[in-house]
XYZ file of N, CA, C and O in Angstrom:
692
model
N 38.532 19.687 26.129
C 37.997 19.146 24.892
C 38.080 17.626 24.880
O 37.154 16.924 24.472
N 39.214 17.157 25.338
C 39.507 15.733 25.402
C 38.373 14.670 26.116
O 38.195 13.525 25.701
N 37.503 15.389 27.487
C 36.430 15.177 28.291
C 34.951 14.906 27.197
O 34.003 14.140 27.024
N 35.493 15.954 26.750
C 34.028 16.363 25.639
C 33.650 14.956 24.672
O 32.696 14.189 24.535
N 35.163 15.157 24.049
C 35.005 13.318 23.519
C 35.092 12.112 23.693
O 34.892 11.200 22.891
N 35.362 12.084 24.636
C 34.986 11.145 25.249
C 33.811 10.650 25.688
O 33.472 9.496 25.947
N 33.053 11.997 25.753
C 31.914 11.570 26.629
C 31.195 11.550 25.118
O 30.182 10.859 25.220
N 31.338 12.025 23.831
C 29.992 12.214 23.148
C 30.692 10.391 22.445
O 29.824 9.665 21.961
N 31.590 10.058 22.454
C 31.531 8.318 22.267
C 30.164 7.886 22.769
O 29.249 7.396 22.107
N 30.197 8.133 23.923
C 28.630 7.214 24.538
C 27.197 7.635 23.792
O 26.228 6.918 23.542
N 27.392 8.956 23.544
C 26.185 9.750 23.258
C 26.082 9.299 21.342
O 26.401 10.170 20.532
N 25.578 7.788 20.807
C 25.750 7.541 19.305
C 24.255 6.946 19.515
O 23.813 6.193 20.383
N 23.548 7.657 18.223
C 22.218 6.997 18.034
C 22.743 5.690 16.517
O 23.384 5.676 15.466
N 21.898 4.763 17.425
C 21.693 3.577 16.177
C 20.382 3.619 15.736
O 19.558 4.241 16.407
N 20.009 2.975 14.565
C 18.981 3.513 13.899
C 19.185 1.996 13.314
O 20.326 1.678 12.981
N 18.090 1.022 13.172
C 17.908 -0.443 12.429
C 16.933 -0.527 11.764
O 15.972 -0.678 12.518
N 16.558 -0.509 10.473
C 15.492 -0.879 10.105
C 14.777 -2.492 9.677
O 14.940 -2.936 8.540
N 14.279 -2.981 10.343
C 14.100 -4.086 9.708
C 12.622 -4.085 9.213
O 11.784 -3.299 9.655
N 12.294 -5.297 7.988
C 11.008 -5.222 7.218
C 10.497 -6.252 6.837
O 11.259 -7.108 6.387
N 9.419 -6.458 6.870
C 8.308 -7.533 7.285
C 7.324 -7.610 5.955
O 6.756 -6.651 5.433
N 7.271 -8.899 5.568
C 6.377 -8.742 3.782
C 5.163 -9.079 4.053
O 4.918 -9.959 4.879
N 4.253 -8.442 3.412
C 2.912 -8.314 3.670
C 2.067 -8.456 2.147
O 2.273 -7.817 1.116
N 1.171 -9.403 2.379
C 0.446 -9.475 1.441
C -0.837 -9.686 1.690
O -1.295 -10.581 2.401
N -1.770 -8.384 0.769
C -3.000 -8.537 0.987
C -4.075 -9.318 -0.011
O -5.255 -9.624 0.158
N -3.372 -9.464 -0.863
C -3.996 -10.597 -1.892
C -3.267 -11.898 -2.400
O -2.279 -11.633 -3.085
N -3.459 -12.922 -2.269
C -2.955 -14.222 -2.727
C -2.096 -14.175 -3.971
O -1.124 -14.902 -4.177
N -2.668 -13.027 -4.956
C -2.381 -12.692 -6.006
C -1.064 -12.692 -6.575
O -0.409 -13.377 -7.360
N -0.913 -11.546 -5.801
C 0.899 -10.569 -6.237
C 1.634 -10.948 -4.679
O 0.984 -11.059 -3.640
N 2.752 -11.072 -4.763
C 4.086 -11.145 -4.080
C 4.664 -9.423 -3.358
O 4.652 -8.291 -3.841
N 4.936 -9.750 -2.564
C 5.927 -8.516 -2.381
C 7.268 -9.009 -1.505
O 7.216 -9.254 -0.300
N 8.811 -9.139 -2.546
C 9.515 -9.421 -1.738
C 10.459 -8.010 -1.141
O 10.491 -7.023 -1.876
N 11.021 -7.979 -0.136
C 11.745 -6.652 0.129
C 13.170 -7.130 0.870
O 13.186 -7.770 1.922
N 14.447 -6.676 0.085
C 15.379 -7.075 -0.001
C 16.433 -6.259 0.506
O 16.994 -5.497 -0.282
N 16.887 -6.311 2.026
C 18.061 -5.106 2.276
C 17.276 -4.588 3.597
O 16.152 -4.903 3.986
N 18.113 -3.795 4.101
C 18.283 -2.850 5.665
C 18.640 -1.778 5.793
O 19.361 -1.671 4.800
N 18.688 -0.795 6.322
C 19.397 0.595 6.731
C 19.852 0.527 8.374
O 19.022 0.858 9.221
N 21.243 0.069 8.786
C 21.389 0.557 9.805
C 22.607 1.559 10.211
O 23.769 1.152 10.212
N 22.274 2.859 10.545
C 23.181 3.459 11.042
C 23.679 3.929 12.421
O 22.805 4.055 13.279
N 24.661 4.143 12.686
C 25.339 4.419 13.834
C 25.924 5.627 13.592
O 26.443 5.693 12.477
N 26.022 6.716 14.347
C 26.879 8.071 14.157
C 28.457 8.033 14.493
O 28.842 7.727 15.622
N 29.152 8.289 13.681
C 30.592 8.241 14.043
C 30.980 9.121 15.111
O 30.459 10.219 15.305
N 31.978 8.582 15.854
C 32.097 9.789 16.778
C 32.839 10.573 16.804
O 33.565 10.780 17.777
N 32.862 11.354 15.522
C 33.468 12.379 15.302
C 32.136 13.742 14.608
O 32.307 14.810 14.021
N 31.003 13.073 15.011
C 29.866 13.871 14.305
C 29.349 15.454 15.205
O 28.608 16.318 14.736
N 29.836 15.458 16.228
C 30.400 16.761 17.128
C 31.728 16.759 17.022
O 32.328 15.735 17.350
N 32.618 18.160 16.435
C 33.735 18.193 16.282
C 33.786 19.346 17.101
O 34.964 19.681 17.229
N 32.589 20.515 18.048
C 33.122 21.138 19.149
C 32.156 21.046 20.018
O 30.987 20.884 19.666
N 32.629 21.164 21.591
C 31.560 21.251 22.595
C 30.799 22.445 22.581
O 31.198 23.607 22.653
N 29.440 21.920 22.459
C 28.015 23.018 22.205
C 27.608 23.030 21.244
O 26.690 23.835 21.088
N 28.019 22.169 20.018
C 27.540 22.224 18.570
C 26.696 21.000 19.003
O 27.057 20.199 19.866
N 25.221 20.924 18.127
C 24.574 19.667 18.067
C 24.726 18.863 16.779
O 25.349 19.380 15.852
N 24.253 17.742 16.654
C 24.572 16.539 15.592
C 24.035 17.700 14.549
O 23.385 18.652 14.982
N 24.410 17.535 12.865
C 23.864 17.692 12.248
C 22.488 17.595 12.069
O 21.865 18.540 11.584
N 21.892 16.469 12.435
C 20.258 15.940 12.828
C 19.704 15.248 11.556
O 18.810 14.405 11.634
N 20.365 15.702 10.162
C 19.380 14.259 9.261
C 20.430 13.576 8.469
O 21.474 14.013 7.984
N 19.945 12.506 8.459
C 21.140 11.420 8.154
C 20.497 10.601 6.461
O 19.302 10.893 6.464
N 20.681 10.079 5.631
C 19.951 9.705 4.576
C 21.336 8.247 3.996
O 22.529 8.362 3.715
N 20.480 7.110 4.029
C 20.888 5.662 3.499
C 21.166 6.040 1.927
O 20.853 7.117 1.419
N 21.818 4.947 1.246
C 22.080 4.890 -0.058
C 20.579 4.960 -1.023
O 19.386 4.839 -0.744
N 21.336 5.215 -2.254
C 19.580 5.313 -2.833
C 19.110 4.221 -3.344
O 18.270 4.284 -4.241
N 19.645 2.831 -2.786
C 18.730 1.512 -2.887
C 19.165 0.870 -1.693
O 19.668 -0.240 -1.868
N 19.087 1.356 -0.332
C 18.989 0.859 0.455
C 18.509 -0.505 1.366
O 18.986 -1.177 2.280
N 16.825 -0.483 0.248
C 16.230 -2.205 -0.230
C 15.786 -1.608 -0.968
O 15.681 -0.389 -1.107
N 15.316 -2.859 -1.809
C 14.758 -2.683 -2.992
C 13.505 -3.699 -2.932
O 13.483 -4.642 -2.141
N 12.863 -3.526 -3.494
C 11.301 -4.348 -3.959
C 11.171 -5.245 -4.693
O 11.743 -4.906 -5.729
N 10.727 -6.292 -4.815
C 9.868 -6.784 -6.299
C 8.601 -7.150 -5.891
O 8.369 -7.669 -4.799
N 7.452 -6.800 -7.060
C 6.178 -6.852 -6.586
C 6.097 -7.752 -7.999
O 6.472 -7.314 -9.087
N 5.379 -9.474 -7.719
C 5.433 -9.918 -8.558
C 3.988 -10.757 -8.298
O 3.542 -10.974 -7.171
N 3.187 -11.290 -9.855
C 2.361 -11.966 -9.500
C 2.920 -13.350 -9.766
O 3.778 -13.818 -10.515
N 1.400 -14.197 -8.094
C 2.147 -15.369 -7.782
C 2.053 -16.818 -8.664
O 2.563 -17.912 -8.419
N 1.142 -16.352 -9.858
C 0.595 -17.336 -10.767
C 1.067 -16.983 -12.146
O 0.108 -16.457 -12.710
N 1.889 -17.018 -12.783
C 2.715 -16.854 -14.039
C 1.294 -17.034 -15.029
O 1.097 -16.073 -15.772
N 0.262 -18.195 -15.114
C -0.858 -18.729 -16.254
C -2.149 -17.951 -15.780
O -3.252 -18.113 -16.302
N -1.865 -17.011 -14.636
C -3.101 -16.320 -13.977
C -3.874 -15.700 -14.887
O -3.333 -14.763 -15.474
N -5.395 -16.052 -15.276
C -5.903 -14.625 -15.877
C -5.874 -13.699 -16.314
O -6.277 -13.468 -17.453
N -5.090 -12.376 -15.075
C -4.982 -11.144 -15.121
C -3.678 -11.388 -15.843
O -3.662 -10.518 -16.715
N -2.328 -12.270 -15.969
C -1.395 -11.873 -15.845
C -0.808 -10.978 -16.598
O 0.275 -10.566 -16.181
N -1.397 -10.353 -18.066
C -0.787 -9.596 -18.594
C -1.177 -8.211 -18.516
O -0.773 -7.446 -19.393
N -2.027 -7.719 -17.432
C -2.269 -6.696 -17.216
C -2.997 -6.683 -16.251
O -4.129 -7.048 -16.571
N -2.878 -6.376 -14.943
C -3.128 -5.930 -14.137
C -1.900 -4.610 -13.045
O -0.726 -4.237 -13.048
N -3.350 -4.334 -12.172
C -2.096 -3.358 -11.594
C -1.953 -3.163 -9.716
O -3.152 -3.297 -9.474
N -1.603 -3.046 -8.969
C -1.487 -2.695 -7.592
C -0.732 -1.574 -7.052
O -0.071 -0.659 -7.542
N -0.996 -1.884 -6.084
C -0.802 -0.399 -5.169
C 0.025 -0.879 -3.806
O -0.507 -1.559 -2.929
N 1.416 -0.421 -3.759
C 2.414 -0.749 -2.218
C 1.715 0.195 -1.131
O 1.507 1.291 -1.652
N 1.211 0.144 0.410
C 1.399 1.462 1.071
C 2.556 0.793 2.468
O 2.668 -0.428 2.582
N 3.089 1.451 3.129
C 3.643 1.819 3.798
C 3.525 1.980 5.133
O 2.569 2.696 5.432
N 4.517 1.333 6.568
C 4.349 2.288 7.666
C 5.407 1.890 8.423
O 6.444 1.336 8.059
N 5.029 2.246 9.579
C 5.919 1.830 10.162
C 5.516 1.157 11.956
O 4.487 1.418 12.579
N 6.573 0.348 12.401
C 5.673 -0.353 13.342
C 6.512 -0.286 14.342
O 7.228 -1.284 14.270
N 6.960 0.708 15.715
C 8.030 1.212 16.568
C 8.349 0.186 17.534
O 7.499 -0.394 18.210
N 9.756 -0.054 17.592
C 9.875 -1.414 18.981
C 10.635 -0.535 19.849
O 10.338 -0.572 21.043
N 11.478 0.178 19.509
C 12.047 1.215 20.606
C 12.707 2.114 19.908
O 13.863 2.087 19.487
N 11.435 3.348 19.765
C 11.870 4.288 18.858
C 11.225 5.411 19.780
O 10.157 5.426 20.393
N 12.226 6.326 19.665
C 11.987 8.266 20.329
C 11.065 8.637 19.053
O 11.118 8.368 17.853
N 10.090 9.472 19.976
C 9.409 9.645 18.853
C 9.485 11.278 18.388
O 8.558 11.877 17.842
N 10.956 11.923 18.773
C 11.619 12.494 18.256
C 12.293 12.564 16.778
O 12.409 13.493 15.978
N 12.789 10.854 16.735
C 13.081 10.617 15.617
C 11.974 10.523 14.550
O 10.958 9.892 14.842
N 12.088 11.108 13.316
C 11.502 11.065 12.230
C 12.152 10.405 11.006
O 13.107 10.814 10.346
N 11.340 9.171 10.836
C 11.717 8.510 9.094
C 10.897 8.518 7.972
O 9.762 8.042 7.976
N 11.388 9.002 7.083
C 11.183 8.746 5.627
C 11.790 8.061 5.219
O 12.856 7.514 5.501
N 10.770 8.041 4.119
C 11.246 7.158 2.666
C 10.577 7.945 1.283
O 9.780 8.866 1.101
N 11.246 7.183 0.577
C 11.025 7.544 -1.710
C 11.616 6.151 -2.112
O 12.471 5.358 -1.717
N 10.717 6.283 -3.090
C 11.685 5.663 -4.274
C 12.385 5.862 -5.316
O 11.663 6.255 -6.233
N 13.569 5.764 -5.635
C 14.836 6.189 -6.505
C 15.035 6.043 -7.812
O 15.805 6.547 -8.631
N 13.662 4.764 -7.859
C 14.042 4.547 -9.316
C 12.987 3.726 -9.979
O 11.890 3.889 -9.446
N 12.989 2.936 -10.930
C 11.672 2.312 -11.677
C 11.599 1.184 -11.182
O 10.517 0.660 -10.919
N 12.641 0.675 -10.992
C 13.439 -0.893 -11.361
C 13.259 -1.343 -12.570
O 13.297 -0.622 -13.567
N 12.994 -2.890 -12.583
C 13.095 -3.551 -13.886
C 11.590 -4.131 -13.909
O 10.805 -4.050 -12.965
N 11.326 -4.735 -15.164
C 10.313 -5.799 -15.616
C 10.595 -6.935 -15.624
O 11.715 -7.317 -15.963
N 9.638 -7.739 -15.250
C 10.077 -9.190 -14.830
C 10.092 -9.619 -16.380
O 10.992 -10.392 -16.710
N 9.021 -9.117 -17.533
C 9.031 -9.628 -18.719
C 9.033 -8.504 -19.171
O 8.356 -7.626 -18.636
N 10.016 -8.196 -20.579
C 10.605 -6.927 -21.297
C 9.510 -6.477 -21.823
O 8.987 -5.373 -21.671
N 9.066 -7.654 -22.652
C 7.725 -7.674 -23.560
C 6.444 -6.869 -23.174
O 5.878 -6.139 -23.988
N 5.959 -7.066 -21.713
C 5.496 -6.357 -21.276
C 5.826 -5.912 -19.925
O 5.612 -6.583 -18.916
N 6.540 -4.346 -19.956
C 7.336 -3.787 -18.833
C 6.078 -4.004 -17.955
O 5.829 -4.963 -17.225
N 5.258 -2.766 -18.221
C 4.481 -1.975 -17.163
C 4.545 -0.842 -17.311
O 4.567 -0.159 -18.335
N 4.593 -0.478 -15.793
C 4.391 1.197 -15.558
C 4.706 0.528 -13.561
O 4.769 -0.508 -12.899
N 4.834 2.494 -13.396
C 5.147 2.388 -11.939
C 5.283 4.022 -11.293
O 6.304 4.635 -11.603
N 4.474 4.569 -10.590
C 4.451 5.954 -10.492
C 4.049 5.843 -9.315
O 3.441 4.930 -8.757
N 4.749 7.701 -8.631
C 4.299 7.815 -7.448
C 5.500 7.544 -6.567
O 6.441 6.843 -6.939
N 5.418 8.190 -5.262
C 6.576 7.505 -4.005
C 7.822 8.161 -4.415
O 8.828 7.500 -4.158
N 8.007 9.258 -4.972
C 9.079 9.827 -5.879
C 9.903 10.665 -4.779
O 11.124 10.575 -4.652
N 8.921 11.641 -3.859
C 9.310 12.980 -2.992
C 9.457 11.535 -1.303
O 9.000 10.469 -0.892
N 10.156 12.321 -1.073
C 10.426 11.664 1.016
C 8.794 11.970 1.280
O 8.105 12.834 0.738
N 8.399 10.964 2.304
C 7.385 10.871 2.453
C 7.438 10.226 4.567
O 7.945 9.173 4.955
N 6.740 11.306 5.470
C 7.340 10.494 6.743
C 6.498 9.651 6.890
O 5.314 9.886 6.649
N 7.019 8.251 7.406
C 6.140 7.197 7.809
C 5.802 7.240 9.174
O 6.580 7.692 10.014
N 4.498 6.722 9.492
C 4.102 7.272 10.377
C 3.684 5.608 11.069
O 4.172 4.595 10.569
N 2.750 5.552 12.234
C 2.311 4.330 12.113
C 0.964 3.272 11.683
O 0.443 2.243 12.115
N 0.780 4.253 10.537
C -0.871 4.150 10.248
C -0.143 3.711 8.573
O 0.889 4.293 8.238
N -0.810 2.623 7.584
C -0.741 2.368 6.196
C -1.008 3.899 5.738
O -1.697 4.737 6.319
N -0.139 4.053 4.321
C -0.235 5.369 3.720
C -0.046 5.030 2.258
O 0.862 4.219 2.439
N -0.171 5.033 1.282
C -0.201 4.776 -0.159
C 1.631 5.234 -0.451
O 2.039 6.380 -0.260
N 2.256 4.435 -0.784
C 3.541 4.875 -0.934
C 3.386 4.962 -2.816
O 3.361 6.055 -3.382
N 3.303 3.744 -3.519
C 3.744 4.001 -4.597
C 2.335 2.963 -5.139
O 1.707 2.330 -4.291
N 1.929 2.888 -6.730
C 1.706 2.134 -7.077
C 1.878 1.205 -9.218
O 2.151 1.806 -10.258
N 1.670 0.161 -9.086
C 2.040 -0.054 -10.589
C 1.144 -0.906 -11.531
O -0.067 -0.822 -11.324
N 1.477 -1.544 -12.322
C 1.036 -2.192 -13.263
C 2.061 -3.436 -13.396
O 3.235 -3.129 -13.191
N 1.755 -5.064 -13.769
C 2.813 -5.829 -14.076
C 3.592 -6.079 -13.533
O 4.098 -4.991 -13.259
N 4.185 -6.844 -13.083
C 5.220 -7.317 -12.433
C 6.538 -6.023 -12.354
O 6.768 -5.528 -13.458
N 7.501 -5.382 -11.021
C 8.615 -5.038 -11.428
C 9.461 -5.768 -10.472
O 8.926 -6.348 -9.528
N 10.967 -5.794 -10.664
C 11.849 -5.908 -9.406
C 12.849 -5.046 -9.565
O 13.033 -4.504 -10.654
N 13.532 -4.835 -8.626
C 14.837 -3.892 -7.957
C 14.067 -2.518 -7.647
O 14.661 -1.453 -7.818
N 12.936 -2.545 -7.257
C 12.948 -0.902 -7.025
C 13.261 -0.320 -6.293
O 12.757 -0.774 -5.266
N 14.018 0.762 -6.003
C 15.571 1.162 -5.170
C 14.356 1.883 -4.426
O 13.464 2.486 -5.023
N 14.431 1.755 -3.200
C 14.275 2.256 -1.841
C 15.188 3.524 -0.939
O 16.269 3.123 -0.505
N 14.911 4.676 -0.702
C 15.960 5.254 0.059
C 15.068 5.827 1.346
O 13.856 5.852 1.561
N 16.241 6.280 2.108
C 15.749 6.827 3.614
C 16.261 7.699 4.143
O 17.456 7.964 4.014
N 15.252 8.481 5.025
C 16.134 9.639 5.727
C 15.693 9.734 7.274
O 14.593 9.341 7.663
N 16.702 10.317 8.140
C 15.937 9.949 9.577
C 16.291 11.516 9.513
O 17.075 11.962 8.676
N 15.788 12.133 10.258
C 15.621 13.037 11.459
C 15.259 13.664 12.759
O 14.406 13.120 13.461
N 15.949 14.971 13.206
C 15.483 14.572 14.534
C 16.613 13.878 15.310
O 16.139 13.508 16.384
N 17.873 13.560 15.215
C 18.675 13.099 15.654
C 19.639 14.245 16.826
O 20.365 15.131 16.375
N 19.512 14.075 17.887
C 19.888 15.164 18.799
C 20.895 14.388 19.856
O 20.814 13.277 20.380
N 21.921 15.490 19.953
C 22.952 14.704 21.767
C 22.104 15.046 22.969
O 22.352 15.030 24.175
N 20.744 15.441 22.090
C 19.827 15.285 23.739
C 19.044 13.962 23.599
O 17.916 14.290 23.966
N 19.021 13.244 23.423
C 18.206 11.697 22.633
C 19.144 10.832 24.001
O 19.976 11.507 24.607
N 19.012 9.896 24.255
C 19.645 9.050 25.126
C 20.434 8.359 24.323
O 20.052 8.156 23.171
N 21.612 7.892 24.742
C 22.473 7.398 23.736
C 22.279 5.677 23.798
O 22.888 5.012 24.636
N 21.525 5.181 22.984
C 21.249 3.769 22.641
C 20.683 3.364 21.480
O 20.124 4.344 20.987
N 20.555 2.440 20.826
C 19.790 1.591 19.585
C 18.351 2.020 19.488
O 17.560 1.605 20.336
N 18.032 2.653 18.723
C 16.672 2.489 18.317
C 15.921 2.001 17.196
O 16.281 2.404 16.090
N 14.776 1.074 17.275
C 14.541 -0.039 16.242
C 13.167 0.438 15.951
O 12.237 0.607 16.740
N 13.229 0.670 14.337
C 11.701 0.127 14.186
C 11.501 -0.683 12.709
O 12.406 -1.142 12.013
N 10.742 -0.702 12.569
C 10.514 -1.792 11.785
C 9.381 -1.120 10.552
O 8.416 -0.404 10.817
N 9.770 -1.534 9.291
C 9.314 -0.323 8.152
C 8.272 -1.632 7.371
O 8.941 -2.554 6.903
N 6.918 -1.746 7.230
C 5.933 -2.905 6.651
C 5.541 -2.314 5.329
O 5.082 -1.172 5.294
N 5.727 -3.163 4.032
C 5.270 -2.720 3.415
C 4.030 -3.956 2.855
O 4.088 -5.175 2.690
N 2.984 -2.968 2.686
C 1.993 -4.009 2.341
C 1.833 -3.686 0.377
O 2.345 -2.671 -0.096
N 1.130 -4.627 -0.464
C 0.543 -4.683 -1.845
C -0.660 -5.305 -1.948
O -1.031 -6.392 -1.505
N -1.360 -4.274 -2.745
C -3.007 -4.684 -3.030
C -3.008 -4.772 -4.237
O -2.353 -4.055 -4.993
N -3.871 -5.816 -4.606
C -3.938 -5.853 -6.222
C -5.754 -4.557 -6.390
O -6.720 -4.489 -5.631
N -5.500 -3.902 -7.507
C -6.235 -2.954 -7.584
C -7.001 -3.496 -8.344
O -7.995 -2.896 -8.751
């Protein structure tokens, strides 16, 4: 047994997410705030022949959002609305592994007076590497809690870092 653990030390998937702000209109802002990186403890096989559990899931604001417009005296500013989508962009990722994402929560309004609205992106959703409509809103929000789940995590995977990188883009609608 002592062999066993030793050896599954080597055998730890890392998992990094990093995220890249994208904007498709001059308009609205999208800042994205925070990371998910995990590493498996190595105590996540506790006998030889059992496999990893396989899905692992970040806190439920892992990052968070604010989608804000970039002109406070703008026109639209008291009502308009956009749309976040989503993907993902692989630098050295098994494509074993599977990630999702949701969102956890509303967040806030940049002005009380007029919140908004914000729907959608509620259920795990896998990102893939193609844009996908994640969530969309009305008005300015910030903090909107972000969570994640990987799966697919196996002691048959090679034991090293795997990175990809999660883009979220905003369109003003």
């Amino acid at each position: 047994m002592t062999n066993f653990h030793n050896i599954l030390k080597w055998i730890l998937v890392g998992v990094l997410l990093s995220y890249r702000i994208a904007s498709a209109d001059a308009q609205i802002n999208i800042n994205v705030i925070g990371n998910w990186n995990y590493s498996l403890p190595p105590n996540s096989v506790v006998e030889a022949g059992l496999d990893l559990s396989g899905t692992y899931t970040s806190n439920t604001n892992a990052v968070t959002i604010d989608v804000l417009q970039s002109t406070f005296f703008a026109n639209r500013f008291l009502n308009y609305s956009w749309r976040v989508d989503v993907r993902k962009s692989d630098v050295d990722w098994n494509p074993g592994l599977i990630l999702y994402t949701r969102r956890t929560g509303t967040g806030s309004p940049f002005w009380s007076v007029l919140p908004g609205a914000i729907t959608g992106g509620t259920n795990y959703q896998q990102l893939t590497n193609t844009n996908q409509i994640f969530f969309s809103g009305n008005r300015s929000r910030l903090n909107i809690p972000i969570q994640y789940q990987l799966s697919g995590v196996s002691v048959l995977l090679e034991a090293k870092t795997y990175v990809t990188t999660v883009i979220y883009t905003v369109t003003e609608l």
